Amino acid sequence: MSVSRKPRRDSEGDPRSLRREIEDIFTRLSEVGATPALGEPGPAVDVYESQGRFTVVVEAPGVEPDALRVVYRDRQLTITGERRHRRPAGASACLCLERPNGRFVRTVALEDALDLPQAQARLERGLLLIEIPRLKDRRGRETIIPVRREEK
């Protein structure tokens, strides 16, 4: 019984060659409409707290407002959206794609009591700005649980 091995390529250990092969795969996938998101965490997010409110800033260049969705559930703010690939008029082939496109999801944990009906989101010069005021009375409701004596 003979064992056949795959012949070793000269460039198999070269990181530059591997990078070129990966870039070729991504280029071919982008030409057929697939948008891989391997290793991409989504758009950059900054969270600020000042003057009784949280401000969440999300990088969203090239994203239309109707392609964004902002949801708060279970103390988590979730931002979903989609960047659509736009090929310039007259372009016949893609030589390099570095701007991310496709669907993205980012989740930010906000543990404080928030005044969600007063929250606002706006898209301004490629940045999604989400402002959420804190509740003024952060103590919450008080519920008294009666204590009974143990019966003998």
PDB file of C-alpha atoms in Angstrom:
ATOM      1  CA  MET A   1       0.000   0.000   0.000  1.00  0.00           C
ATOM      2  CA  SER A   2       1.469   3.289  -1.055  1.00  0.00           C
ATOM      3  CA  VAL A   3       0.784   6.595   0.633  1.00  0.00           C
ATOM      4  CA  SER A   4       0.499   9.567  -1.649  1.00  0.00           C
ATOM      5  CA  ARG A   5       1.081  12.993  -0.291  1.00  0.00           C
ATOM      6  CA  LYS A   6       0.051  16.276  -1.720  1.00  0.00           C
ATOM      7  CA  PRO A   7       3.133  17.920  -3.207  1.00  0.00           C
ATOM      8  CA  ARG A   8       4.366  20.815  -1.133  1.00  0.00           C
ATOM      9  CA  ARG A   9       4.082  24.148  -2.862  1.00  0.00           C
ATOM     10  CA  ASP A  10       7.046  26.450  -2.730  1.00  0.00           C
ATOM     11  CA  SER A  11       5.003  29.278  -1.259  1.00  0.00           C
ATOM     12  CA  GLU A  12       3.191  27.229   1.392  1.00  0.00           C
ATOM     13  CA  GLY A  13       5.122  28.717   4.313  1.00  0.00           C
ATOM     14  CA  ASP A  14       5.206  32.282   3.000  1.00  0.00           C
ATOM     15  CA  PRO A  15       2.725  34.586   4.839  1.00  0.00           C
ATOM     16  CA  ARG A  16       2.626  37.001   1.881  1.00  0.00           C
ATOM     17  CA  SER A  17       1.466  34.222  -0.394  1.00  0.00           C
ATOM     18  CA  LEU A  18      -1.229  33.194   2.048  1.00  0.00           C
ATOM     19  CA  ARG A  19      -2.419  36.795   2.289  1.00  0.00           C
ATOM     20  CA  ARG A  20      -2.630  37.025  -1.523  1.00  0.00           C
ATOM     21  CA  GLU A  21      -4.665  33.816  -1.659  1.00  0.00           C
ATOM     22  CA  ILE A  22      -7.078  35.084   0.996  1.00  0.00           C
ATOM     23  CA  GLU A  23      -7.466  38.420  -0.808  1.00  0.00           C
ATOM     24  CA  ASP A  24      -8.171  36.541  -4.052  1.00  0.00           C
ATOM     25  CA  ILE A  25     -10.888  34.497  -2.323  1.00  0.00           C
ATOM     26  CA  PHE A  26     -12.541  37.626  -0.912  1.00  0.00           C
ATOM     27  CA  THR A  27     -12.354  39.335  -4.301  1.00  0.00           C
ATOM     28  CA  ARG A  28     -13.986  36.356  -6.042  1.00  0.00           C
ATOM     29  CA  LEU A  29     -16.692  36.148  -3.368  1.00  0.00           C
ATOM     30  CA  SER A  30     -17.449  39.861  -3.673  1.00  0.00           C
ATOM     31  CA  GLU A  31     -17.844  39.531  -7.440  1.00  0.00           C
ATOM     32  CA  VAL A  32     -20.617  36.940  -7.013  1.00  0.00           C
ATOM     33  CA  GLY A  33     -22.401  38.991  -4.357  1.00  0.00           C
ATOM     34  CA  ALA A  34     -21.272  37.175  -1.225  1.00  0.00           C
ATOM     35  CA  THR A  35     -20.135  39.456   1.564  1.00  0.00           C
ATOM     36  CA  PRO A  36     -18.093  37.530   4.104  1.00  0.00           C
ATOM     37  CA  ALA A  37     -17.724  39.062   7.544  1.00  0.00           C
ATOM     38  CA  LEU A  38     -14.972  36.815   8.847  1.00  0.00           C
ATOM     39  CA  GLY A  39     -13.181  38.454  11.728  1.00  0.00           C
ATOM     40  CA  GLU A  40     -15.083  41.705  11.361  1.00  0.00           C
ATOM     41  CA  PRO A  41     -16.766  42.844  14.572  1.00  0.00           C
ATOM     42  CA  GLY A  42     -18.903  45.396  12.768  1.00  0.00           C
ATOM     43  CA  PRO A  43     -18.680  49.166  12.866  1.00  0.00           C
ATOM     44  CA  ALA A  44     -16.734  50.958  15.580  1.00  0.00           C
ATOM     45  CA  VAL A  45     -18.837  52.063  18.573  1.00  0.00           C
ATOM     46  CA  ASP A  46     -18.154  54.698  21.240  1.00  0.00           C
ATOM     47  CA  VAL A  47     -20.325  55.120  24.357  1.00  0.00           C
ATOM     48  CA  TYR A  48     -20.333  58.357  26.375  1.00  0.00           C
ATOM     49  CA  GLU A  49     -22.132  59.332  29.568  1.00  0.00           C
ATOM     50  CA  SER A  50     -22.771  62.954  30.430  1.00  0.00           C
ATOM     51  CA  GLN A  51     -25.476  65.235  31.779  1.00  0.00           C
ATOM     52  CA  GLY A  52     -27.820  62.418  32.700  1.00  0.00           C
ATOM     53  CA  ARG A  53     -27.764  60.669  29.337  1.00  0.00           C
ATOM     54  CA  PHE A  54     -25.902  58.056  27.350  1.00  0.00           C
ATOM     55  CA  THR A  55     -24.679  58.854  23.853  1.00  0.00           C
ATOM     56  CA  VAL A  56     -23.782  55.944  21.586  1.00  0.00           C
ATOM     57  CA  VAL A  57     -21.846  56.813  18.430  1.00  0.00           C
ATOM     58  CA  VAL A  58     -21.679  54.201  15.656  1.00  0.00           C
ATOM     59  CA  GLU A  59     -19.619  54.555  12.477  1.00  0.00           C
ATOM     60  CA  ALA A  60     -22.035  54.060   9.576  1.00  0.00           C
ATOM     61  CA  PRO A  61     -20.629  55.682   6.425  1.00  0.00           C
ATOM     62  CA  GLY A  62     -22.556  54.762   3.307  1.00  0.00           C
ATOM     63  CA  VAL A  63     -25.491  53.319   5.272  1.00  0.00           C
ATOM     64  CA  GLU A  64     -28.935  54.720   4.564  1.00  0.00           C
ATOM     65  CA  PRO A  65     -31.240  55.498   7.530  1.00  0.00           C
ATOM     66  CA  ASP A  66     -33.807  52.951   6.331  1.00  0.00           C
ATOM     67  CA  ALA A  67     -31.096  50.244   6.410  1.00  0.00           C
ATOM     68  CA  LEU A  68     -30.517  50.763  10.161  1.00  0.00           C
ATOM     69  CA  ARG A  69     -32.450  49.310  13.097  1.00  0.00           C
ATOM     70  CA  VAL A  70     -31.886  50.238  16.755  1.00  0.00           C
ATOM     71  CA  VAL A  71     -33.532  48.054  19.435  1.00  0.00           C
ATOM     72  CA  TYR A  72     -33.235  48.036  23.235  1.00  0.00           C
ATOM     73  CA  ARG A  73     -34.159  44.763  24.942  1.00  0.00           C
ATOM     74  CA  ASP A  74     -32.999  43.053  28.132  1.00  0.00           C
ATOM     75  CA  ARG A  75     -30.534  45.845  29.001  1.00  0.00           C
ATOM     76  CA  GLN A  76     -28.863  45.521  25.594  1.00  0.00           C
ATOM     77  CA  LEU A  77     -28.843  48.098  22.793  1.00  0.00           C
ATOM     78  CA  THR A  78     -28.603  46.288  19.449  1.00  0.00           C
ATOM     79  CA  ILE A  79     -27.749  48.111  16.235  1.00  0.00           C
ATOM     80  CA  THR A  80     -28.249  46.238  12.959  1.00  0.00           C
ATOM     81  CA  GLY A  81     -27.726  47.530   9.485  1.00  0.00           C
ATOM     82  CA  GLU A  82     -26.536  46.798   6.009  1.00  0.00           C
ATOM     83  CA  ARG A  83     -23.938  48.466   3.847  1.00  0.00           C
ATOM     84  CA  ARG A  84     -24.684  47.834   0.212  1.00  0.00           C
ATOM     85  CA  HIS A  85     -21.817  47.440  -2.227  1.00  0.00           C
ATOM     86  CA  ARG A  86     -22.036  50.125  -4.880  1.00  0.00           C
ATOM     87  CA  ARG A  87     -19.997  49.556  -7.986  1.00  0.00           C
ATOM     88  CA  PRO A  88     -19.159  52.765  -9.887  1.00  0.00           C
ATOM     89  CA  ALA A  89     -20.802  53.173 -13.275  1.00  0.00           C
ATOM     90  CA  GLY A  90     -18.667  51.676 -16.014  1.00  0.00           C
ATOM     91  CA  ALA A  91     -16.551  49.506 -13.694  1.00  0.00           C
ATOM     92  CA  SER A  92     -16.124  46.066 -15.213  1.00  0.00           C
ATOM     93  CA  ALA A  93     -13.974  44.313 -12.589  1.00  0.00           C
ATOM     94  CA  CYS A  94     -13.107  44.702  -8.931  1.00  0.00           C
ATOM     95  CA  LEU A  95      -9.376  44.910  -8.266  1.00  0.00           C
ATOM     96  CA  CYS A  96      -9.483  45.634  -4.530  1.00  0.00           C
ATOM     97  CA  LEU A  97     -12.264  45.843  -1.911  1.00  0.00           C
ATOM     98  CA  GLU A  98     -11.332  47.269   1.474  1.00  0.00           C
ATOM     99  CA  ARG A  99     -14.537  49.027   2.518  1.00  0.00           C
ATOM    100  CA  PRO A 100     -16.726  46.587   4.429  1.00  0.00           C
ATOM    101  CA  ASN A 101     -20.170  45.835   3.078  1.00  0.00           C
ATOM    102  CA  GLY A 102     -23.000  43.538   3.998  1.00  0.00           C
ATOM    103  CA  ARG A 103     -25.020  43.057   7.176  1.00  0.00           C
ATOM    104  CA  PHE A 104     -23.647  43.968  10.580  1.00  0.00           C
ATOM    105  CA  VAL A 105     -24.812  43.693  14.185  1.00  0.00           C
ATOM    106  CA  ARG A 106     -23.357  45.446  17.232  1.00  0.00           C
ATOM    107  CA  THR A 107     -24.612  45.057  20.788  1.00  0.00           C
ATOM    108  CA  VAL A 108     -23.875  47.419  23.670  1.00  0.00           C
ATOM    109  CA  ALA A 109     -24.780  46.591  27.270  1.00  0.00           C
ATOM    110  CA  LEU A 110     -26.464  49.496  29.105  1.00  0.00           C
ATOM    111  CA  GLU A 111     -27.271  48.439  32.661  1.00  0.00           C
ATOM    112  CA  ASP A 112     -28.701  51.699  34.055  1.00  0.00           C
ATOM    113  CA  ALA A 113     -32.375  52.658  34.236  1.00  0.00           C
ATOM    114  CA  LEU A 114     -33.145  54.431  30.955  1.00  0.00           C
ATOM    115  CA  ASP A 115     -35.932  56.703  29.763  1.00  0.00           C
ATOM    116  CA  LEU A 116     -36.509  54.825  26.502  1.00  0.00           C
ATOM    117  CA  PRO A 117     -39.547  56.813  25.246  1.00  0.00           C
ATOM    118  CA  GLN A 118     -37.279  59.892  25.158  1.00  0.00           C
ATOM    119  CA  ALA A 119     -34.472  58.146  23.212  1.00  0.00           C
ATOM    120  CA  GLN A 120     -33.479  59.588  19.835  1.00  0.00           C
ATOM    121  CA  ALA A 121     -31.327  58.359  16.957  1.00  0.00           C
ATOM    122  CA  ARG A 122     -30.068  60.343  13.977  1.00  0.00           C
ATOM    123  CA  LEU A 123     -27.663  59.721  11.127  1.00  0.00           C
ATOM    124  CA  GLU A 124     -25.264  62.608  10.682  1.00  0.00           C
ATOM    125  CA  ARG A 125     -22.237  62.697   8.325  1.00  0.00           C
ATOM    126  CA  GLY A 126     -21.697  58.941   8.442  1.00  0.00           C
ATOM    127  CA  LEU A 127     -22.217  58.623  12.209  1.00  0.00           C
ATOM    128  CA  LEU A 128     -25.276  57.156  13.892  1.00  0.00           C
ATOM    129  CA  LEU A 129     -25.860  59.131  17.109  1.00  0.00           C
ATOM    130  CA  ILE A 130     -28.148  57.507  19.675  1.00  0.00           C
ATOM    131  CA  GLU A 131     -29.039  59.547  22.761  1.00  0.00           C
ATOM    132  CA  ILE A 132     -30.808  57.846  25.652  1.00  0.00           C
ATOM    133  CA  PRO A 133     -31.623  59.811  28.820  1.00  0.00           C
ATOM    134  CA  ARG A 134     -31.315  58.144  32.208  1.00  0.00           C
ATOM    135  CA  LEU A 135     -34.367  57.979  34.403  1.00  0.00           C
ATOM    136  CA  LYS A 136     -34.326  60.773  36.944  1.00  0.00           C
ATOM    137  CA  ASP A 137     -35.651  58.534  39.721  1.00  0.00           C
ATOM    138  CA  ARG A 138     -33.284  55.566  39.551  1.00  0.00           C
ATOM    139  CA  ARG A 139     -34.471  53.972  42.758  1.00  0.00           C
ATOM    140  CA  GLY A 140     -37.206  52.049  41.005  1.00  0.00           C
ATOM    141  CA  ARG A 141     -40.409  50.864  42.598  1.00  0.00           C
ATOM    142  CA  GLU A 142     -40.464  49.597  46.105  1.00  0.00           C
ATOM    143  CA  THR A 143     -42.329  46.386  46.743  1.00  0.00           C
ATOM    144  CA  ILE A 144     -42.955  45.296  50.313  1.00  0.00           C
ATOM    145  CA  ILE A 145     -43.014  41.559  50.900  1.00  0.00           C
ATOM    146  CA  PRO A 146     -44.844  40.721  54.103  1.00  0.00           C
ATOM    147  CA  VAL A 147     -43.106  38.493  56.627  1.00  0.00           C
ATOM    148  CA  ARG A 148     -45.290  35.953  58.361  1.00  0.00           C
ATOM    149  CA  ARG A 149     -44.662  34.149  61.601  1.00  0.00           C
ATOM    150  CA  GLU A 150     -44.045  30.487  61.506  1.00  0.00           C
ATOM    151  CA  GLU A 151     -47.067  28.598  62.786  1.00  0.00           C
ATOM    152  CA  LYS A 152     -46.533  25.841  65.344  1.00  0.00           C
TER     153      LYS A 152
END
